[in-house]
Structures are given as structure tokens and as C-alpha cells.
């Protein structure tokens, strides 16, 4: 029964952000200080630390693409992963997260990486190859052997659990 | 005009300029990504319009110029006002078409005049920006023409959305909100309505509208937060500044006030929404559990909360309409026999052991059926007690049916769409990880379950028709079912046996027996409920089902077990009821004898003496089978609750403690090895809850306290189980999705509800109530109370109508009609479903067809390419050969220093380009030459060819 989550405010998020490294982040943000938290700190948040895609998430949302986040990036991440974010936005970022090599297509190597992260390398190579082929076979509409953003969106908006699983609660 | 207002407005326009730049940029990037073609179309249209309107608007421009010189910067805001007056007269469409072009033109003019006057470069830039922005905005605005027309109507809604947005995206803009308001006020003073043209107004409207749209859609845009914030704040400022000016003439203040009030109202609503969310009980607890254990465990707690809600309402009904009126307004305790503890039991009536069994004082209280008096009206309110009792009993059941069925329908609606299997692997790949998981163990389990689900899917994919000794499997399955049936029959017999034995004990008098003998029935039922599921679990390993199927079988079996036990219990109760009724007859006879003797005695002594007052405790009374039934159910509930809690404490908590602390001094790893920690058994717990509820429904007619007890039980188990889950359970190894099985549980609940109302209704309808206890005493049947009310409390015509209506001649056709209606609805829904399935199939077919077509096209293209390449190669080879020849020739004839790259290029060409003819190849060859000397060289070759051929 989908209850609306109380909206977490920027205040709360800011405190979460600051709690990660109180010595780095100033309390006063009026002058927009240029502070970045390294990926090690971001990835060790309890919300992310068990997520196999945490590094990708941090990379996608950080401005420098290396996982070091400013407060804005941080807010961005949690606004996309909040329950309120619209489906298309989520789909867009999910695509970016699963697109490991940043080439705007999910190709076989991306799929393999995703699968290996999901199963902790417990599938054999044949199985991995087969699953990847099946995925491409199912979702690739224009037949170029890789998933474009459109393919991905077309597939993901039909998924019953996408919205319920692709969010983080603080 | 005061000076500072000028300054502020200048600032504003500066901001606008910034904003416009940014916005234009944004809109550009956005559009280039999405709809390139669209934009170009619009641009073209826009330009056409500009051209068309420019000429027509010349006069107005002239008029406006003088004013513009004075306050060129606030021009737009003013013109808005002016048009607002005229707006009524003009047709909006004309405005729309006219507005866009003029704006751009006016800006240009504006720019000119200003340049003449002030000659400040900065301002000019600003204006250019403005113009740009306006153009951009018109471009955007065009597609929303309709929206622009209905602007005023839509405004309220827009503001609403905007406010929502603001709150959700971040709280920072909220702080700036007040500043904006002030600014807005300033601005209103500045704005002068006279100097606005309708086009300006129209344009402004559009701009505002478009800003609003931008604000609305901002959250859906994949921009970084910084950009979002900046855009949001600026758009908000813009909207707030100009929105107030859009109101018409005198109504402007009212309009501003309205806007303000809408804002306040929205804020209030939002706060209220938050407040409501905060009021949902145990929400945070459940969310916490959800993030640790996944959604299936949380679904149990949500179910528990739902049950709690239902029970609260049932409790409210029985408590408010039955128990409280009787306790407050009915006759007090001790006033009559049914409300007094009999003399024989008085000594032990307050003992804890007796009270625990709900005997003694508990038995003769509002908690049970027997206490209620059969006075038609109670107290000064003339409360119809027996009627209320009956109606509450019926209402309880009716309400439960309604709620369960409504929930089921809603669940079915939600889950009805998604049995599409076309993206099986993709979904597994991209949506199986639950981003909510924030616990290492859960994550481990999730990894494991994802791996297994992938393996399963692969297996299913690879060998959907595998048969490894199907006979053995079949045999094992039959065997397993046989064993399960034996278990069920055995447990049924055991319960029957125990109940019969307990009746014998009861006849002997409970005091002569041990604790075990007294509580045998409940204990045996609880123990069976505890151990049989384990047995079923062991048996089900024989069957080798798919785990999901196995779970359903397991649930079904436990369900059957519980149901069997419950029904055996009820049958035994029926026997007991019959026994009691026989006893009652005897007692009734004895009482008349006793009364007669009493009367005779008094008559003998003194004929005029007042009737002898006998203390109500001494009056002999019947056994009152209703109270007995109620007591049995209450005892059952209590013992069930106790067993649940004790199992929880021993099975979960003690086990966890032992495993945790003995692990330091044990010879194997207890945590990973045999005992380990227990898992949270969702299905078992849900079943327990369902059966508990069934017993409540069954027994609450005879024991009005049951819903209250259940509320307490659910409340305690909410906290206890939340605590137990968090402190001593490990997440399940197989994480099942909760969504699918929800309706399965609901269906079981419905079945239980039906099955539990059956015996209750049977007893109500077919067994006459006891003669000396309960609200219906003295009546032939319990439902006679309805007749009685109809006859005495309603006008005669009503009872006449009712009696006609209840005539079988009318009822039967009505039922028939209802059946027909149900049949009709059912068949239509079935045909819809079929059509749906058909459509889905068709869609899938088409998809596949498309895919195949695409594939074929791609293949064909590839083949063509290959072929072309091949031919090209061949030709190239020929060509090369000829070229070689030529080159040889040229080498010989023209120059001896032919550079090697030419030959190399020639052979490279065909692989990269499938150019056909020789000449083309050559033509291609020539211009693409990268060495400056080539052109000169090829020419002679070309020229030479004919001569070669002539050779």
C-alpha cells in the first residue's frame, strides 16, 4: 500500500551531507563554497554501501564524473532517487547508471558488468553471455545490437517494480 | 516615479536578462535533444507570423513610443495593465496572432530610442537579451496556444503545482519567497495599466504561462541541481512579479489577494498532507523494517496494520453500540439472575485462575452474551438494546465483507495489468536490485536470490520441456499429498477426541482435573498449528516443485489444516450446544417446579404476604450455551495469542541469544551452521493472523469483547514482532515479492470470513436462544427482534410493506434477478478479459513481427552492403588492374616518379566505399587526393584513357 513518504527537505539532506565529513563541510552555505566530498565518503553512506552500483551512482551524479560530490550533486542524487521523482527522470538516470562506459548506449559489455555486479560473478561465462543475448534480444528494438535510451525507456516503463525498487529512502 | 522603484525595476530587468539567456540556452539544449524537427517547424511559423503582424501594428507602436521613452524599462509590465482593460473587447485569437510579432518589433524600437537617449552599451545588451528571450518564449509559447487562452482559469492550478514543486525540490526557494512577495508589491505600485498594449499583455501572459510550465516540468528534467535551482528561482520571481499585473483593472487587488490566499491554502494543504502522513501509525517502523528486510516482510506488517484498522472499527461498533449502553443504562450488576454470579461459584468468582478462564465475574459481565437483558429499551434514551445487539452482529460481518472485497478489487485493479512476460530478462537485469536495501545481510540474500532467479530463468529458457523421470516425480507427489492428508485427518481426529474428552471433564467438574486436562483443547490446537506446518515443509521437499508453487501448496495445506481444526472444533462445540440445550430443558422444567413449590409454600404460609424476594444469586438458571460458545472462543484466542508470543520469545529471541553468545565457546559456527538465526516466516504469520481474524468473526456475536481483545493483541504483536524482527531475525533467503501474493492472502481472508460466518449464522437462525440469558431470551429465534421492532416501532403500513416485500413471491424473483445480473456482469468482464488477452497477444505478435522485419531489413541491408562491397571489390580489382595498367602506362609514358600512395589508395578505396563505376571511382579518386600534386597527375591519366583503350 503505497504511502507517501514524508518529503525530506533540503535541510535534512544538507545535514546528512555534512555529517559525512563535518570537518570539510561548512555550516554556512551562503557563499557557495566549493566543497567536494570524495567518493569514499559518499559510498560509505548506509543507504549506498550495500548497493552494487554505488560507484556508478556516484559517478553519474557527480559533476566531475569521478564520484566526488558537491552539495548540489548530493541533492540531485537524492531528488532523483526519491519517491517523488517522475518515472522518466528515473529511467533516464537509471540508463546512465547502467551505461558503464558512458557511450550513451548499453552495450554487451555494460550488460555483462551489470549482471556480474548483480550476481557477484556467480554465473558462468556461458550463462552470462546467454542472459545478455536474451536481454538484447528482448529490448533492442532497432536491432543495432545495443540498447539506446529509447529502447531502455520502452522496456523499463513497463517493468512492474521499477518505481518501487529504484528509490532510496533516507 | 520614485527613483528607487526605477532602480529596482532595472534590477529586475537585469535579472530577466540573465534568466532569458539561461533559459534560452536551456530550452535549446532541451529541444535539440528531443524534437529537433518540431523546433524548426515552429521557428518557421513564428517567422511567418512576425512578418505578417508587423505591418498591422504600426499605429499602436507610434502611440506607445512617447511613453516608452520615459520608462522604457518597465514598459512591458505597464502595457500589460493597459491591455487588461481592453482585453474584454478584443477577441483573444486576434491577440494571440497579433501579439507575437509586435513584441519583437517593439523591443527593437525600444532599443533604438533608448540607445539614442542614454547610449549605454550595457542597457542595449540587456535589451537585446530581452528581445531574444521574448522570441524564445514565443517560440515555446506557441505550442501552448490553447493553454494561453485559458490562462486565467488555469492560473490557480498552475500556482498550485508550482507551490508543490517548490516545496518538493528544495526548501531554499521558500526562504526567498517572502522577498519575492515584497518585490511583487513594489512592482504593483510601479506598474501603470494605461501604457500597456494588448499584445504586450498577451505576450506577458504567455511568458508567465510558459514560466509556470517550466517550473512544473522542472523536476522531470535531467539537469544538475544548480541549474535547476537557478532556473526555478528566477522563473518563480518572474511569475510572481508579473502574475499580479495580469489581473483586470480594478479587480487587480482582489486578484492579488486571491493569489495570496491560494498560496496560503496550498501551503496549508501541504502541511496537512505531511501531518496526515505523520499520523499513519507505525509508518516509520514499517519503513525501517522494509529497508532492512525487503518488501515482503514489510507487507506482513502492513497487513497487520490493516487488520488492526478493521478491528478498531469492529471494536468501535461493539463497544459503542453494545457494551457501553448496556453497562451504563442497563440494569446494574446483581439486579437479576443473569447478571449475578450464582451462589455456588461466588467463593471462587474472583480467583485469578477462574478469571483467566473467563469464568466467575468475567462471565457475568458485559463481555459475554448472557449478561445482556432482554428489555426492549434501555435507559432514558430508550435505546433498543436487543435490536442494536443484533444489528451490530450483522453489521460486523457486513462491514468485514465490504472491506475485504473492496481491497481485493483494488489489488486486482493494480496487479491486473502486469503479467506481461516479454521483457523477462531485461526486467530481471535492471529492476531486480532493490535500491532500498541498506543492510549487509539483506544485500547478501538479495544477491543470492537474484542469482538463483537468473539461474532459474536460464533453466526455464533452456529446457522448458525437460522430463527427468516424470513417473518418480508423480509418485513422490502423490505420496506427499497422501501423507499430508493423513496428517490432516490425524489432526482433525485428535482435536475431536480432545474436545469430547474435555466435555467429559467439564461434566465431572473442572476442579478435579489438572491444568493440562483443563486446557487440553487449546493447547492441542496450538501445538498442531505449530508443528504440522513444519511437517508439511519436510513433506513438500519430496515434491520437487518450483519454489513459488511449493509456497502456494504449503500455504494451502496449512490453510486446510487450520480450517480442519477450526471446523472440528466447531462441530465439537455444536455437540456441546446440543448437550446444553438438553440440559436447559431439564433445568427449565425444574425451575417451573421450583417456582411452583416456592409459590405454593408462600401461599400456604400467608396468602396476602408480598412475593418472596429471593436473592438473584440463588435463583436456579439454565446453562446458557451462548455464553459458553463465547467463552470457548475467547479462551481460544487467548491461548493462541500466548502461544504466538511464547514461540516468538523462545523460538526467535532465546535462539538468537543462544546462538549469539554460545558462539564464542562452541565447537562449530552456530551462526552460520545448524541452529543459526531464525527467518521471519511471512506466510505462516499471515496465516496465523487470518485465522485469528476468522475466530474473531465467528465468536464476536456471542462475546462482544472479542474485537477489543483482538485490538489489544494486534497492538502488542505489532510492537513485539517489530522488535523481534529487528533484533533477532535474519532476512529470508528467498526474497519473495509481496505484490503478487497480496491477493492470495486476501482471498484466503475472504474464504475464512465466509466459513466463519457460516456457523455463526447457522446458530443464529436455527437454534432458539436460551430462555433466561441474553438479549433475545424469551424469543423463539434471535432474528425475531426485527419483527418485533417492525411491529411496535414503525407505522403499521411499513410493516405491511415489509411483510409484502419479504413474501417469497417477491424475494425469489429478486434473487433470480440478482443472479442474472451477476451472470451478465461476469460474462461481460470475461469477454473483456478475453479481448484484452487477445489484444495483448496481437500487440505482442506485432512487436515480434516488427522486430523480425527490422531484423530482416537489417540483414538485407547488411547483405546488400556485402554484395556491393564485393562487386565494388571486384570492380576495384578490375579497375585496379586497369589502373595498374594505366599507371604502368603512365609511369612509362608520362613520368617515372609515380608515388606509391596512389596504388595503395586505390586498393583501400573499395573497402571503405562501395562506389560503382570506374569513372565515378576515378572522380572520387581525384578530388579526394590529399597530395597537392595528385590533381595534376590524375588529369593526364584521365585524359590518357581513351588513348589507352585505343591501343
mmCIF file of C-alpha atoms in Angstrom, chain B residues 108 150 295 478 752 880:
data_model
loop_
_atom_site.group_PDB
_atom_site.id
_atom_site.type_symbol
_atom_site.label_atom_id
_atom_site.label_comp_id
_atom_site.label_asym_id
_atom_site.label_seq_id
_atom_site.Cartn_x
_atom_site.Cartn_y
_atom_site.Cartn_z
ATOM 1 C CA UNK B 108 13.815 46.684 -31.367
ATOM 2 C CA UNK B 150 -7.441 29.620 -20.767
ATOM 3 C CA UNK B 295 9.161 -5.537 0.916
ATOM 4 C CA UNK B 478 1.062 -38.426 -4.809
ATOM 5 C CA UNK B 752 -12.178 -17.609 6.118
ATOM 6 C CA UNK B 880 42.970 -1.604 -60.160
#
